[in-house]
Amino acid sequence: EIPYEKPAIQNPLVRVEKMAKSWAGIAHISFDLSPELGLSSKTNEVVAQLIEEATINAIRHGKAREIEIRDSVNASSIEVTVVDNGHLSDTITTNGLGTVLFDALSQSWSRTRVEGRTVVRFVVAKEQS
């Protein structure tokens, strides 16, 4: 009998790079992320997970074909902005799994429409040592 083995933690920056490549041909995903996101930490894993969620929602629900991801890092948090050319409305009233994830894992988050584009912003607090 083989005991359960937790999968190895993947470098969060590599995880985002792989995700972007996996959608090639369906959507063009560009990103400008801090090297700090490449460090293995719970915070960075959460950031990578939320980037994936925002991107997948943009493609599946918003029919986005162009997605731009960038972050801003300070001493206490990481703020990520995901901008796409899809049609996810900021008036969606159903709370799906994505909403639950953003509510549970981020300090704050928003989804708005700006100049015909969908903008998702979220802030994740850094773990304090």
PDB file of C-alpha atoms in Angstrom:
ATOM      1  CA  GLU A   1       0.000   0.000   0.000  1.00  0.00           C
ATOM      2  CA  ILE A   2       1.395   3.384  -1.029  1.00  0.00           C
ATOM      3  CA  PRO A   3       0.807   6.189   1.469  1.00  0.00           C
ATOM      4  CA  TYR A   4      -0.551   9.467   0.146  1.00  0.00           C
ATOM      5  CA  GLU A   5       2.227  11.785  -0.865  1.00  0.00           C
ATOM      6  CA  LYS A   6       1.555  15.487  -1.237  1.00  0.00           C
ATOM      7  CA  PRO A   7       2.703  16.731  -4.659  1.00  0.00           C
ATOM      8  CA  ALA A   8       5.905  18.751  -4.660  1.00  0.00           C
ATOM      9  CA  ILE A   9       5.366  22.490  -4.361  1.00  0.00           C
ATOM     10  CA  GLN A  10       5.874  24.146  -7.707  1.00  0.00           C
ATOM     11  CA  ASN A  11       7.659  27.462  -8.064  1.00  0.00           C
ATOM     12  CA  PRO A  12       4.750  29.973  -8.257  1.00  0.00           C
ATOM     13  CA  LEU A  13       6.283  31.949 -11.135  1.00  0.00           C
ATOM     14  CA  VAL A  14       6.879  28.734 -13.119  1.00  0.00           C
ATOM     15  CA  ARG A  15       3.286  27.736 -12.372  1.00  0.00           C
ATOM     16  CA  VAL A  16       2.017  30.973 -13.974  1.00  0.00           C
ATOM     17  CA  GLU A  17       4.360  30.509 -16.959  1.00  0.00           C
ATOM     18  CA  LYS A  18       3.062  26.950 -17.512  1.00  0.00           C
ATOM     19  CA  MET A  19      -0.535  28.116 -17.213  1.00  0.00           C
ATOM     20  CA  ALA A  20       0.075  30.813 -19.835  1.00  0.00           C
ATOM     21  CA  LYS A  21       1.617  28.262 -22.224  1.00  0.00           C
ATOM     22  CA  SER A  22      -1.238  25.814 -21.658  1.00  0.00           C
ATOM     23  CA  TRP A  23      -3.756  28.341 -23.061  1.00  0.00           C
ATOM     24  CA  ALA A  24      -1.658  29.172 -26.159  1.00  0.00           C
ATOM     25  CA  GLY A  25      -3.826  29.173 -29.272  1.00  0.00           C
ATOM     26  CA  ILE A  26      -6.930  29.925 -27.203  1.00  0.00           C
ATOM     27  CA  ALA A  27      -5.778  33.102 -25.484  1.00  0.00           C
ATOM     28  CA  HIS A  28      -2.616  35.195 -25.431  1.00  0.00           C
ATOM     29  CA  ILE A  29      -1.510  35.664 -21.839  1.00  0.00           C
ATOM     30  CA  SER A  30       1.262  38.129 -21.065  1.00  0.00           C
ATOM     31  CA  PHE A  31       2.614  38.850 -17.634  1.00  0.00           C
ATOM     32  CA  ASP A  32       5.046  41.141 -15.898  1.00  0.00           C
ATOM     33  CA  LEU A  33       5.566  39.662 -12.448  1.00  0.00           C
ATOM     34  CA  SER A  34       8.127  40.368  -9.741  1.00  0.00           C
ATOM     35  CA  PRO A  35      11.009  37.915  -9.372  1.00  0.00           C
ATOM     36  CA  GLU A  36       9.889  37.655  -5.742  1.00  0.00           C
ATOM     37  CA  LEU A  37       6.923  35.575  -6.949  1.00  0.00           C
ATOM     38  CA  GLY A  38       9.464  32.891  -7.868  1.00  0.00           C
ATOM     39  CA  LEU A  39      10.288  32.322  -4.210  1.00  0.00           C
ATOM     40  CA  SER A  40       8.500  29.424  -2.588  1.00  0.00           C
ATOM     41  CA  SER A  41       6.112  30.659   0.101  1.00  0.00           C
ATOM     42  CA  LYS A  42       2.495  30.194   1.100  1.00  0.00           C
ATOM     43  CA  THR A  43       1.766  33.766   0.013  1.00  0.00           C
ATOM     44  CA  ASN A  44       3.202  33.220  -3.454  1.00  0.00           C
ATOM     45  CA  GLU A  45       1.339  29.926  -3.850  1.00  0.00           C
ATOM     46  CA  VAL A  46      -1.920  31.733  -3.037  1.00  0.00           C
ATOM     47  CA  VAL A  47      -1.069  34.501  -5.513  1.00  0.00           C
ATOM     48  CA  ALA A  48      -0.373  31.929  -8.258  1.00  0.00           C
ATOM     49  CA  GLN A  49      -3.633  30.106  -7.488  1.00  0.00           C
ATOM     50  CA  LEU A  50      -5.655  33.331  -7.678  1.00  0.00           C
ATOM     51  CA  ILE A  51      -3.912  34.383 -10.918  1.00  0.00           C
ATOM     52  CA  GLU A  52      -4.913  31.029 -12.406  1.00  0.00           C
ATOM     53  CA  GLU A  53      -8.502  31.450 -11.211  1.00  0.00           C
ATOM     54  CA  ALA A  54      -8.816  34.990 -12.622  1.00  0.00           C
ATOM     55  CA  THR A  55      -7.300  33.901 -15.937  1.00  0.00           C
ATOM     56  CA  ILE A  56      -9.447  30.800 -16.325  1.00  0.00           C
ATOM     57  CA  ASN A  57     -12.602  32.801 -15.485  1.00  0.00           C
ATOM     58  CA  ALA A  58     -11.650  35.441 -18.060  1.00  0.00           C
ATOM     59  CA  ILE A  59     -11.271  32.796 -20.766  1.00  0.00           C
ATOM     60  CA  ARG A  60     -14.139  30.451 -19.899  1.00  0.00           C
ATOM     61  CA  HIS A  61     -16.792  32.903 -18.750  1.00  0.00           C
ATOM     62  CA  GLY A  62     -15.680  36.182 -20.326  1.00  0.00           C
ATOM     63  CA  LYS A  63     -14.466  34.722 -23.636  1.00  0.00           C
ATOM     64  CA  ALA A  64     -11.232  36.728 -23.274  1.00  0.00           C
ATOM     65  CA  ARG A  65      -8.512  36.256 -25.881  1.00  0.00           C
ATOM     66  CA  GLU A  66      -5.971  38.793 -24.566  1.00  0.00           C
ATOM     67  CA  ILE A  67      -4.972  38.793 -20.896  1.00  0.00           C
ATOM     68  CA  GLU A  68      -2.341  40.901 -19.141  1.00  0.00           C
ATOM     69  CA  ILE A  69      -1.146  40.111 -15.618  1.00  0.00           C
ATOM     70  CA  ARG A  70       1.061  42.334 -13.453  1.00  0.00           C
ATOM     71  CA  ASP A  71       1.846  42.677  -9.796  1.00  0.00           C
ATOM     72  CA  SER A  72       3.038  45.232  -7.308  1.00  0.00           C
ATOM     73  CA  VAL A  73       4.917  44.062  -4.233  1.00  0.00           C
ATOM     74  CA  ASN A  74       5.455  45.962  -1.004  1.00  0.00           C
ATOM     75  CA  ALA A  75       6.605  44.995   2.488  1.00  0.00           C
ATOM     76  CA  SER A  76       3.234  43.674   3.642  1.00  0.00           C
ATOM     77  CA  SER A  77       1.340  42.522   0.538  1.00  0.00           C
ATOM     78  CA  ILE A  78       1.236  41.637  -3.130  1.00  0.00           C
ATOM     79  CA  GLU A  79      -1.335  43.326  -5.370  1.00  0.00           C
ATOM     80  CA  VAL A  80      -2.130  41.663  -8.695  1.00  0.00           C
ATOM     81  CA  THR A  81      -4.040  43.154 -11.621  1.00  0.00           C
ATOM     82  CA  VAL A  82      -5.454  40.946 -14.378  1.00  0.00           C
ATOM     83  CA  VAL A  83      -6.813  42.865 -17.379  1.00  0.00           C
ATOM     84  CA  ASP A  84      -8.584  41.148 -20.271  1.00  0.00           C
ATOM     85  CA  ASN A  85     -10.615  41.879 -23.384  1.00  0.00           C
ATOM     86  CA  GLY A  86     -13.449  39.586 -22.307  1.00  0.00           C
ATOM     87  CA  HIS A  87     -16.959  40.397 -21.206  1.00  0.00           C
ATOM     88  CA  LEU A  88     -17.153  39.363 -17.552  1.00  0.00           C
ATOM     89  CA  SER A  89     -19.557  41.831 -16.019  1.00  0.00           C
ATOM     90  CA  ASP A  90     -18.969  43.496 -12.679  1.00  0.00           C
ATOM     91  CA  THR A  91     -22.685  43.030 -12.014  1.00  0.00           C
ATOM     92  CA  ILE A  92     -22.578  39.217 -11.895  1.00  0.00           C
ATOM     93  CA  THR A  93     -24.682  38.181  -8.935  1.00  0.00           C
ATOM     94  CA  THR A  94     -23.869  34.483  -8.713  1.00  0.00           C
ATOM     95  CA  ASN A  95     -21.104  33.511  -6.356  1.00  0.00           C
ATOM     96  CA  GLY A  96     -19.177  30.629  -7.829  1.00  0.00           C
ATOM     97  CA  LEU A  97     -16.083  28.840  -6.634  1.00  0.00           C
ATOM     98  CA  GLY A  98     -13.896  31.693  -7.882  1.00  0.00           C
ATOM     99  CA  THR A  99     -15.707  34.202  -5.683  1.00  0.00           C
ATOM    100  CA  VAL A 100     -15.329  31.888  -2.699  1.00  0.00           C
ATOM    101  CA  LEU A 101     -11.585  31.536  -3.405  1.00  0.00           C
ATOM    102  CA  PHE A 102     -11.046  35.287  -3.726  1.00  0.00           C
ATOM    103  CA  ASP A 103     -13.093  35.971  -0.586  1.00  0.00           C
ATOM    104  CA  ALA A 104     -11.200  33.340   1.419  1.00  0.00           C
ATOM    105  CA  LEU A 105      -7.638  33.850   0.180  1.00  0.00           C
ATOM    106  CA  SER A 106      -7.274  37.554  -0.534  1.00  0.00           C
ATOM    107  CA  GLN A 107      -7.245  40.588   1.735  1.00  0.00           C
ATOM    108  CA  SER A 108      -9.437  42.359  -0.817  1.00  0.00           C
ATOM    109  CA  TRP A 109     -10.461  41.962  -4.433  1.00  0.00           C
ATOM    110  CA  SER A 110     -12.579  43.612  -7.115  1.00  0.00           C
ATOM    111  CA  ARG A 111     -13.816  43.039 -10.649  1.00  0.00           C
ATOM    112  CA  THR A 112     -14.690  46.100 -12.719  1.00  0.00           C
ATOM    113  CA  ARG A 113     -15.145  47.167 -16.325  1.00  0.00           C
ATOM    114  CA  VAL A 114     -12.759  49.884 -17.506  1.00  0.00           C
ATOM    115  CA  GLU A 115     -12.838  51.154 -21.091  1.00  0.00           C
ATOM    116  CA  GLY A 116     -14.404  47.938 -22.389  1.00  0.00           C
ATOM    117  CA  ARG A 117     -12.024  45.663 -20.537  1.00  0.00           C
ATOM    118  CA  THR A 118     -12.468  43.523 -17.431  1.00  0.00           C
ATOM    119  CA  VAL A 119     -10.082  44.348 -14.592  1.00  0.00           C
ATOM    120  CA  VAL A 120      -9.639  42.000 -11.645  1.00  0.00           C
ATOM    121  CA  ARG A 121      -7.503  43.281  -8.767  1.00  0.00           C
ATOM    122  CA  PHE A 122      -6.641  41.384  -5.633  1.00  0.00           C
ATOM    123  CA  VAL A 123      -4.344  41.878  -2.654  1.00  0.00           C
ATOM    124  CA  VAL A 124      -2.762  39.031  -0.703  1.00  0.00           C
ATOM    125  CA  ALA A 125      -1.122  39.766   2.642  1.00  0.00           C
ATOM    126  CA  LYS A 126       2.408  38.452   2.997  1.00  0.00           C
ATOM    127  CA  GLU A 127       2.969  35.888   5.706  1.00  0.00           C
ATOM    128  CA  GLN A 128       4.726  37.510   8.643  1.00  0.00           C
ATOM    129  CA  SER A 129       7.889  35.844   9.893  1.00  0.00           C
TER     130      SER A 129
END
